[in-house]
Tab-separated table of C-alpha atoms in Angstrom:
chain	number	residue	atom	x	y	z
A	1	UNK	CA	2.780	2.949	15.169
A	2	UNK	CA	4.549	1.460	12.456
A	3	UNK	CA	6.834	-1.279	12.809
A	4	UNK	CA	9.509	-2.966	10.379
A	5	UNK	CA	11.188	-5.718	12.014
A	6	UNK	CA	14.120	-7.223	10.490
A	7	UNK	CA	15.758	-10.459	10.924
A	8	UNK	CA	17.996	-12.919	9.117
A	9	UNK	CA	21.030	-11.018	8.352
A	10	UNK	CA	24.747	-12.695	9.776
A	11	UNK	CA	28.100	-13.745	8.271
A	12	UNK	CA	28.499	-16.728	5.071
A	13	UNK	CA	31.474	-17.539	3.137
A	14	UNK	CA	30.850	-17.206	-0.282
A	15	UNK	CA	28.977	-19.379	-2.151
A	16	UNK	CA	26.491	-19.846	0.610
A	17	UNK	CA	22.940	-18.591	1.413
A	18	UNK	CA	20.598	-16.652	3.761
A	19	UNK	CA	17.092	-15.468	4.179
A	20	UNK	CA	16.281	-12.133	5.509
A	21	UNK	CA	12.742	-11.431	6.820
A	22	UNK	CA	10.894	-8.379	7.173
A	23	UNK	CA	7.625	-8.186	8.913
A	24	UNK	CA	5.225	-4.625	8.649
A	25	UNK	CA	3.047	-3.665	11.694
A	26	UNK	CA	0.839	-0.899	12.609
A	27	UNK	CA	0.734	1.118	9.161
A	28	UNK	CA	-2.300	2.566	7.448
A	29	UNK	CA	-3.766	1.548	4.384
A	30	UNK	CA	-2.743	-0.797	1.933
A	31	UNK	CA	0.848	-1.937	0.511
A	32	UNK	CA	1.984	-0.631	-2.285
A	33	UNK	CA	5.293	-2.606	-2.357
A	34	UNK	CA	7.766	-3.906	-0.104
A	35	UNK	CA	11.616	-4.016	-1.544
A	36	UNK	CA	14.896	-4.170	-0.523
A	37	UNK	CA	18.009	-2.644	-0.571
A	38	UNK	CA	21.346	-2.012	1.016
A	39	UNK	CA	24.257	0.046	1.645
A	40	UNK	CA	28.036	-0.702	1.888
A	41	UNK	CA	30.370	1.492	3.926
A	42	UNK	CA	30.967	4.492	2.499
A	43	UNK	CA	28.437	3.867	-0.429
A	44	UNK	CA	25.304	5.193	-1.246
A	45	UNK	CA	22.512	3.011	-0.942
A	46	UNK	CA	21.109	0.617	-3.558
A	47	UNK	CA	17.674	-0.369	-4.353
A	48	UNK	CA	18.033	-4.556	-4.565
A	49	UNK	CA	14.422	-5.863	-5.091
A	50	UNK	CA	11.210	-5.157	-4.934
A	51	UNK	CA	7.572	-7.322	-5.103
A	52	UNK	CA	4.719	-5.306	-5.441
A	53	UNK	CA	1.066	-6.351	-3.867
A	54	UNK	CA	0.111	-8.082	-7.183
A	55	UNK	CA	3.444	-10.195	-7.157
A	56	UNK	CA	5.515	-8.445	-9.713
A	57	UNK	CA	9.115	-8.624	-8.533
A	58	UNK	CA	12.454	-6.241	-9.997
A	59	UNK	CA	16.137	-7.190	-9.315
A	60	UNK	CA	19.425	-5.098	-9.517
A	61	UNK	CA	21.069	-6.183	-12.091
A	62	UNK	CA	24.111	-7.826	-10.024
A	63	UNK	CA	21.935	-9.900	-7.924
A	64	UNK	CA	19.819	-11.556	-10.818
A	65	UNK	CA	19.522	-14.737	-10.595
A	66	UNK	CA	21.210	-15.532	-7.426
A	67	UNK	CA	18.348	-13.398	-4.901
A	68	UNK	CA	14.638	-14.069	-4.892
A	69	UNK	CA	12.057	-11.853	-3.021
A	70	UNK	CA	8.771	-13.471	-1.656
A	71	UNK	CA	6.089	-11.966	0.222
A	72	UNK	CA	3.470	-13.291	2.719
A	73	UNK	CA	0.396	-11.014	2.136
A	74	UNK	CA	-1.270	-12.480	5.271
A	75	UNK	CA	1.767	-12.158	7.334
A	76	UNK	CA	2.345	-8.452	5.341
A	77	UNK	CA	5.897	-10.156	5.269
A	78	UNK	CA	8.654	-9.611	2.553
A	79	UNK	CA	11.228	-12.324	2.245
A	80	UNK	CA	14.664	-12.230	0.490
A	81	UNK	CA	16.331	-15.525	-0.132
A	82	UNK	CA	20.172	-14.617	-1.136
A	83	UNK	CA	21.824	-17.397	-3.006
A	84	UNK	CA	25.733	-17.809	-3.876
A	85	UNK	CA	26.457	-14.746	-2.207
A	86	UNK	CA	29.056	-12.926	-3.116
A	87	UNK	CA	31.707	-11.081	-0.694
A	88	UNK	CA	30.315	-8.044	-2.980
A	89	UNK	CA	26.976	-8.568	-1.375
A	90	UNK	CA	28.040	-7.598	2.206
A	91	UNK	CA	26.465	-4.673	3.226
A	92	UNK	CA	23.520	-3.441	5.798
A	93	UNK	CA	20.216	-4.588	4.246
A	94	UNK	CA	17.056	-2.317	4.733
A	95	UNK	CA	13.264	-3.500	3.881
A	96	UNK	CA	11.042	-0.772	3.114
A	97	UNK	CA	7.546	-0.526	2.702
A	98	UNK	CA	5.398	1.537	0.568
A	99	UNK	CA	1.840	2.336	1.619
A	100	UNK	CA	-1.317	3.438	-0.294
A	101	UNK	CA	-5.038	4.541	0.640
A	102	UNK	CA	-6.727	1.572	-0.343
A	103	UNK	CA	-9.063	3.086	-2.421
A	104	UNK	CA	-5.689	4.650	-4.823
A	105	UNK	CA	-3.846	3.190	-6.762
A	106	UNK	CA	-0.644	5.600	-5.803
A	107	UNK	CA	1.202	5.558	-2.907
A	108	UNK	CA	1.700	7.914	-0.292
A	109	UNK	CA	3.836	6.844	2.653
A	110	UNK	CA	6.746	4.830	3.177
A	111	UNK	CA	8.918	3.385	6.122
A	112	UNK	CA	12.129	1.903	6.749
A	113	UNK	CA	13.364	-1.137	9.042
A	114	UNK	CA	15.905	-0.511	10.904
A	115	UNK	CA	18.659	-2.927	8.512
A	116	UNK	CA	20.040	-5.830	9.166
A	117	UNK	CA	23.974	-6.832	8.465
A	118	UNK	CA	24.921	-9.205	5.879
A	119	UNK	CA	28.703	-9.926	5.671
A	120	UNK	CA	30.221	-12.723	3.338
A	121	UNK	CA	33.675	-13.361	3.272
A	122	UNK	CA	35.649	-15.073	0.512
C-alpha cells in the first residue's frame, strides 16, 4: 500500500520559515520525481517544485528564490524548506510522487499525500 505522509505545515507571520516533509512508503518501482504543490481556497492547484531522482530541481516562478526542495533518497523523503513566506503562500500543500519501472526511464504511476496547511499572516 502506498503511503505519503505529510508533516510540517502550521501558521508564520510573514517573513518567517517552515519545512514541510514528505515521506513515500509501500510503492512499486522506482521514483521518478517527487514535487510539490498547493492549492488556495477557491483556486486551482499549482505545481510549486519538483526534484527529480538525479537531483534536478524546478520552481514556480513566485517562489524562486525564497523555497528550496531537498530529497533523502534513502529515506525516499522530499523536503521543502519555505523561506520569507509570504501571506500569498498560504494554502494546503500536497507532495506527490511519481513512480517508474525501474528498468524505464518513463513513469507510470503517481500518488498524492494527503496535504498539509500552510497559513502566513501579515
Amino acid at each position: 500500500q502506498v503511503q505519503l505522509v505529510e508533516s510540517g505545515g502550521g501558521s508564520a507571520q510573514a517573513g518567517g520559515s517552515l519545512q514541510l516533509s514528505c515521506a513515500a512508503s509501500g510503492y512499486p518501482g522506482c521514483i521518478f520525481d517527487m514535487s510539490w504543490f498547493r492549492q488556495a481556497p477557491g483556486e486551482e492547484r499549482e505545481f510549486v517544485s519538483a526534484i527529480t531522482s538525479r537531483g534536478r530541481t524546478t520552481y514556480v516562478p513566485s517562489v524562486r528564490g525564497r523555497f528550496t526542495i531537498s530529497r533523502d533518497n534513502a529515506k525516499t523523503a522530499v523536503y521543502l524548506q519555505m523561506n520569507n513566506l509570504k501571506p500569498d503562500d498560504t494554502a494546503m500543500y500536497y507532495c506527490k510522487v511519481r513512480t517508474r519501472p525501474c528498468d524505464s526511464a518513463n513513469y507510470d504511476n503517481e500518488y498524492w499525500g494527503q496535504g498539509t496547511q500552510v497559513t502566513v499572516s501579515s
